[in-house]
XYZ file of C-alpha atoms in Angstrom:
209
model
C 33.388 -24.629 46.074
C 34.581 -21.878 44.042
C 34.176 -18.467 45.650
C 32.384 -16.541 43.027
C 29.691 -19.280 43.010
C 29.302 -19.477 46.450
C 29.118 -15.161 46.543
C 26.272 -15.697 43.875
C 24.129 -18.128 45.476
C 24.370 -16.835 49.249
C 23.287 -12.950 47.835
C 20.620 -14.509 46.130
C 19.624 -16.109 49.341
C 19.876 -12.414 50.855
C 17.314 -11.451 48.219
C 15.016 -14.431 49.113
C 15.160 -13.568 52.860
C 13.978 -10.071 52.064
C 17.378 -8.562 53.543
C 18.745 -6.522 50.698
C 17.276 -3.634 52.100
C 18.617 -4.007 55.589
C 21.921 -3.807 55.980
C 25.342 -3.958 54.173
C 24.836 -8.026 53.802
C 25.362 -8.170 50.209
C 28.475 -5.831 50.619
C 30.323 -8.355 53.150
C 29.391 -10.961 51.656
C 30.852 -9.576 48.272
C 34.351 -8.464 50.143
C 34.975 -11.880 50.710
C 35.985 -11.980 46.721
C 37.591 -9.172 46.908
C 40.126 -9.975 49.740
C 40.338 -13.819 48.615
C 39.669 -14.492 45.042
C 42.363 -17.188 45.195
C 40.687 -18.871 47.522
C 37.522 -21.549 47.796
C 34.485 -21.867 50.196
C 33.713 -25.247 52.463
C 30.161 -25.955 52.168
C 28.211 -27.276 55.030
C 24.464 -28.608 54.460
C 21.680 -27.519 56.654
C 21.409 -29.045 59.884
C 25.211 -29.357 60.500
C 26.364 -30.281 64.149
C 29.576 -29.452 65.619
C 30.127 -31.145 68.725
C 33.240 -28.829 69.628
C 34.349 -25.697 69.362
C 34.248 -23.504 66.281
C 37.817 -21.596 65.784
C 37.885 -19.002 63.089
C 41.177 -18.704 62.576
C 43.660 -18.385 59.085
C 45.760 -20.815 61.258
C 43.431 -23.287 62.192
C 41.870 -26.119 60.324
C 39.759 -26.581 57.797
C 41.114 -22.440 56.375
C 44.452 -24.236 56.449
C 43.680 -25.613 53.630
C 42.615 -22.868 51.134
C 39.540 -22.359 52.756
C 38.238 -18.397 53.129
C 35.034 -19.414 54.616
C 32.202 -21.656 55.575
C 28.882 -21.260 54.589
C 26.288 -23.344 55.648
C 23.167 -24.143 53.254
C 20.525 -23.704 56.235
C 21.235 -24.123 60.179
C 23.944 -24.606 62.292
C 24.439 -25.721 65.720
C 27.851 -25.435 67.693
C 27.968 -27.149 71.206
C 30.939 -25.336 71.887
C 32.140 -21.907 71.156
C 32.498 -20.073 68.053
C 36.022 -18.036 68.610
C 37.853 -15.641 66.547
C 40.876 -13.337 68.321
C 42.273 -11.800 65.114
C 41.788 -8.096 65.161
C 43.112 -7.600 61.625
C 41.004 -10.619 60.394
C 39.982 -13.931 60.121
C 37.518 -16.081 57.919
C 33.865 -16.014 57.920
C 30.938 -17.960 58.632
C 28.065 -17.415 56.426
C 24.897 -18.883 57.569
C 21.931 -19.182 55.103
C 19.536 -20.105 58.185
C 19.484 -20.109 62.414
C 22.439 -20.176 64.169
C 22.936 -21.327 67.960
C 25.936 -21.604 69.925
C 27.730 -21.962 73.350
C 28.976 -19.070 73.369
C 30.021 -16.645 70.557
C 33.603 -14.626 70.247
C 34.581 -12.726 67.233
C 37.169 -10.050 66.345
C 37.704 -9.633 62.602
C 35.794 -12.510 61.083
C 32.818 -11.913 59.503
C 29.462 -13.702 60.809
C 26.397 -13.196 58.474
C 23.335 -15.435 59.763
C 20.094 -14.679 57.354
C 17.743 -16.103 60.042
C 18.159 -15.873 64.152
C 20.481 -16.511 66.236
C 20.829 -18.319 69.853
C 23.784 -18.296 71.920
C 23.090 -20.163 75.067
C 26.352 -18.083 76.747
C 27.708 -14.599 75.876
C 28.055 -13.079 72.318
C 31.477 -10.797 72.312
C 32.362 -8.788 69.602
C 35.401 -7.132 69.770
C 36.985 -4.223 66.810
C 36.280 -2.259 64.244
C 37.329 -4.810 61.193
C 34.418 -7.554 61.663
C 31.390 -7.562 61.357
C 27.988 -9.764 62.969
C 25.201 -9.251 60.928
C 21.686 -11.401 61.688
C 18.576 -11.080 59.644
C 16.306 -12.656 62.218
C 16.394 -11.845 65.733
C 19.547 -12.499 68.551
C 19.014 -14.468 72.024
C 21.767 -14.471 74.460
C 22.790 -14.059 78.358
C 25.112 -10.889 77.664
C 26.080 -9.107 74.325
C 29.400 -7.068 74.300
C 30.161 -4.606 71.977
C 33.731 -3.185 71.358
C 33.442 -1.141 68.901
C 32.164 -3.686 65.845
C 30.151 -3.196 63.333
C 26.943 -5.209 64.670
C 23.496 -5.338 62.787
C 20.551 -7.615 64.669
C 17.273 -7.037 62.258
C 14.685 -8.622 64.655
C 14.499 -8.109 68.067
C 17.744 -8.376 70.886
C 16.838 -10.665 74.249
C 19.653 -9.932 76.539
C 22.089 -7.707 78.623
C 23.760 -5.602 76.168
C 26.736 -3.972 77.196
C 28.025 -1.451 74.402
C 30.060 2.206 73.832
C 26.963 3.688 72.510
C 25.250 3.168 75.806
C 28.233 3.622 77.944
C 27.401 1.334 80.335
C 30.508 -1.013 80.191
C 31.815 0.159 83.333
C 28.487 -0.255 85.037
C 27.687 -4.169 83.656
C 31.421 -5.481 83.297
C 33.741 -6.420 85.716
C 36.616 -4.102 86.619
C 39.517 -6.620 85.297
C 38.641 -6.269 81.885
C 39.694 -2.948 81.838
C 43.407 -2.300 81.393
C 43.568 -0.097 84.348
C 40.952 -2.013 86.568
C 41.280 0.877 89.362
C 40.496 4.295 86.601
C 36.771 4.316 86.577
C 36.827 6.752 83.759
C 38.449 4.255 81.656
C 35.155 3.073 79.955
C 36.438 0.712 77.258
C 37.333 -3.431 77.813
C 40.408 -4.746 76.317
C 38.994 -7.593 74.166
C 41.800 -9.782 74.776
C 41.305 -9.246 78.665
C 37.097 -10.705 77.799
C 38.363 -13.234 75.813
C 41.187 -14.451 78.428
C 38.481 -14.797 81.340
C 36.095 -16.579 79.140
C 38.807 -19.013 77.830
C 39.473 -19.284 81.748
C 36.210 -19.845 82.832
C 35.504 -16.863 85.082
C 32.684 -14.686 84.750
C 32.888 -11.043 82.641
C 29.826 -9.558 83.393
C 28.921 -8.295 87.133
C 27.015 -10.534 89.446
C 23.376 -10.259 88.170
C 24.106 -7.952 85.180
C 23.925 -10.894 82.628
């Protein structure tokens, strides 16, 4: 679906929801056409299962194929996780309902959900060039926060772990930090979270999250 369409219909869905005065969601959702106007949109309908992971990735399939992002007409459900590594950037996922997940990793991708969202595992969001914005409210074990531009409307059930509250050193543990050993070294590595998820082994503290 071409771009400009897709742009038109999901902000009017922003407008439905009662969002435009919340947050920068019309202005994301507008950059997509500004960084990709060559580019098209794969349309999922509402109710959509993926029984897998969810990579958002320029060099992973279905973006391999002129894609710039998926949108989904109402909600989404992911077994699996939804993972993006690219600092510099990556597609989006635009969801025009709920959301819920395995676990959720971003870097530079944009997520925009309009309703709530439930991640059954940990919600990482790593950088300064992405963005997660959710009209509805966010459910999760642990939320990390590296820096990214995060907006949650409703309300946020979970450990949050986050610069503004400087409590990473406190909630995460020590070998996500590039120098595990310098307490005053307050700030993950997002590849270092994303490596022990991939692995399997735990990122939060014992009882934190």
């Amino acid at each position: 679906m071409a771009l400009d369409e897709v742009v038109r219909a999901f902000c009017e869905r922003i407008a439905a929801a009662d969002l435009e005065g919340c947050g920068p969601f019309r202005d994301w959702i507008e950059q997509i056409l500004v960084d990709h106007p060559e580019k098209t949109a794969l349309v999922l309908p509402s109710g959509t299962l993926i029984e897998d992971d969810l990579i958002l990735e320029s060099d992973a399939e279905p973006f391999t194929n002129g894609f710039s992002c998926i949108v989904v007409a109402g909600d989404l459900t992911v077994t699996g996780r939804i993972y993006n590594s690219d600092v510099e950037g990556g597609p989006s996922l635009l969801i025009a309902g709920n959301l819920k997940a395995g676990d959720l990793i971003k870097a530079a991708s944009g997520i925009v959900v309009l309703g709530s969202v439930d991640v059954e595992g940990l919600t990482v969001c790593d950088g300064d060039n992405g963005a997660f914005l959710v009209g509805g409210s966010l459910s999760t074990a642990g939320l990390i926060d590296c820096d990214h531009e995060i907006l949650i409307v409703g309300d946020v059930k979970g450990t949050v772990a986050s610069d503004d509250l400087g409590n990473m050193r406190a909630l995460l543990v020590d070998d996500v930090f590039e120098e595990p050993e310098d307490t005053s070294n307050e700030w993950p590595e997002g590849d270092l979270i994303r490596d022990r998820m991939l692995a399997g082994l735990p990122v939060f503290k014992a009882a934190s999250a």
